[in-house]
Short mmCIF file of C-alpha atoms in Angstrom, two decimals:
data_model
loop_
_atom_site.label_atom_id
_atom_site.label_comp_id
_atom_site.label_asym_id
_atom_site.label_seq_id
_atom_site.Cartn_x
_atom_site.Cartn_y
_atom_site.Cartn_z
CA MET A 1 10.49 -25.33 -21.07
CA SER A 2 7.66 -25.86 -18.25
CA ASP A 3 4.48 -23.26 -17.52
CA HIS A 4 5.88 -23.58 -13.77
CA THR A 5 9.97 -23.02 -13.29
CA PRO A 6 10.37 -23.32 -9.64
CA GLY A 7 11.93 -19.94 -7.69
CA LEU A 8 15.38 -20.31 -5.85
CA TRP A 9 13.36 -20.69 -2.44
CA ASP A 10 10.58 -23.40 -3.90
CA SER A 11 13.84 -25.60 -5.20
CA ILE A 12 16.03 -25.05 -1.97
CA ASP A 13 12.80 -26.76 -0.08
CA ASP A 14 12.30 -29.19 -2.46
CA LEU A 15 16.22 -30.10 -2.24
CA HIS A 16 15.92 -30.00 1.53
CA THR A 17 12.99 -32.20 1.79
CA TRP A 18 14.33 -34.78 -0.81
CA LEU A 19 18.62 -35.12 1.43
CA ASP A 20 15.82 -35.40 4.81
CA SER A 21 14.58 -38.01 3.49
CA HIS A 22 17.41 -39.66 2.13
CA ARG A 23 19.98 -38.79 4.88
CA PRO A 24 21.28 -41.91 7.09
CA VAL A 25 21.86 -39.88 9.62
CA GLY A 26 19.81 -37.46 11.80
CA GLY A 27 19.14 -35.13 14.36
CA ARG A 28 21.63 -32.65 15.74
CA GLU A 29 24.67 -34.95 14.13
CA GLY A 30 22.72 -35.00 10.91
CA LEU A 31 22.17 -31.14 10.95
CA LEU A 32 25.93 -30.49 11.50
CA LEU A 33 27.21 -32.71 8.95
CA ARG A 34 24.90 -31.07 6.35
CA ILE A 35 26.30 -27.33 7.79
CA LEU A 36 30.23 -29.39 7.65
CA LYS A 37 29.42 -29.69 3.68
CA LEU A 38 30.03 -26.43 3.41
CA SER A 39 33.24 -27.31 4.26
CA GLU A 40 33.84 -29.85 1.22
CA GLU A 41 32.14 -27.83 -1.59
CA VAL A 42 34.46 -24.51 -0.55
CA GLY A 43 37.31 -26.89 -0.87
CA GLU A 44 36.37 -27.76 -4.24
CA VAL A 45 35.96 -24.07 -5.27
CA ALA A 46 39.26 -23.53 -3.96
CA GLN A 47 40.45 -27.00 -6.20
CA ALA A 48 38.94 -25.72 -8.99
CA VAL A 49 40.87 -22.43 -8.77
CA VAL A 50 43.94 -23.77 -8.64
CA GLY A 51 43.14 -25.94 -11.51
CA ALA A 52 41.84 -23.09 -13.64
CA THR A 53 44.91 -20.93 -12.98
CA GLY A 54 47.48 -24.33 -13.36
CA GLN A 55 49.18 -23.38 -9.76
CA ASN A 56 49.79 -27.11 -9.75
CA PRO A 57 52.69 -27.80 -11.59
CA ARG A 58 52.63 -31.77 -11.78
CA LYS A 59 49.15 -31.11 -12.94
CA GLY A 60 48.79 -28.01 -14.77
CA THR A 61 45.53 -26.73 -16.01
CA THR A 62 42.91 -28.74 -15.04
CA HIS A 63 39.50 -27.01 -14.75
CA THR A 64 37.99 -24.28 -16.21
CA TRP A 65 36.20 -20.92 -14.77
CA GLU A 66 33.19 -22.52 -16.05
CA ASP A 67 33.97 -25.08 -13.56
CA VAL A 68 34.62 -22.71 -10.84
CA GLN A 69 31.20 -20.63 -11.39
CA SER A 70 29.56 -24.01 -10.81
CA GLU A 71 31.16 -24.90 -8.01
CA LEU A 72 30.53 -21.51 -6.55
CA CYS A 73 26.89 -22.08 -7.09
CA ASP A 74 27.37 -25.82 -5.39
CA VAL A 75 28.74 -23.40 -2.20
CA ALA A 76 25.50 -21.44 -2.05
CA VAL A 77 22.99 -23.85 -2.82
CA THR A 78 24.78 -25.95 0.07
CA ALA A 79 24.65 -22.59 2.27
CA LEU A 80 20.40 -22.49 1.56
CA VAL A 81 19.85 -25.78 2.35
CA ALA A 82 21.74 -25.50 5.28
CA LEU A 83 20.12 -22.50 6.61
CA ARG A 84 17.12 -24.14 5.73
CA THR A 85 17.85 -26.93 7.94
CA LEU A 86 18.29 -24.91 10.65
CA THR A 87 14.54 -23.21 9.71
CA PRO A 88 12.15 -23.14 8.06
CA ASP A 89 12.06 -19.37 8.26
CA ALA A 90 15.03 -19.64 5.98
CA ARG A 91 13.60 -17.32 3.40
CA GLU A 92 12.64 -14.56 5.39
CA VAL A 93 15.83 -15.01 7.64
CA PHE A 94 18.01 -14.66 4.22
CA ALA A 95 16.05 -11.89 3.12
CA ARG A 96 16.73 -9.77 6.58
CA HIS A 97 20.62 -10.69 7.05
CA LEU A 98 20.88 -9.68 2.93
CA LYS A 99 19.13 -6.12 4.06
CA LYS A 100 21.81 -5.48 7.01
CA VAL A 101 24.58 -6.56 5.05
CA THR A 102 23.17 -4.29 1.40
CA ASP A 103 23.14 -1.48 4.00
CA ARG A 104 25.86 -1.44 5.98
CA SER A 105 27.81 -1.86 2.60
CA LEU A 106 26.25 0.51 1.14
CA GLY A 107 24.78 2.85 3.11
CA GLY A 108 21.35 1.94 2.67
CA THR A 109 22.08 3.41 -1.07
CA GLY A 110 21.43 -0.22 -2.69
CA THR A 111 19.20 -0.68 -5.70
CA GLY A 112 16.55 -3.65 -5.89
#
């Protein structure tokens, strides 16, 4: 393990930069496509849940709960990269929003 392990937002910034340097479509259309990528990732979560529970009788059990965890992580990363694409202040925007949700949900009694 290296001496410097990047934090969440360092990694999101790095992914954002990498994606921007490799995107075939820019401008507003590129932004919309990056946001739409969330739908694809959420669909993969659904597919993994169906596969982990064996709900498709033709296919049986095709995924594990670890697959579901991985797909949920992909959704989270994709959402944070999309937010970073909308604003360079993604870290602050997310922190403010998380505080609002936490206060609203826990009545200001959240820990952390």
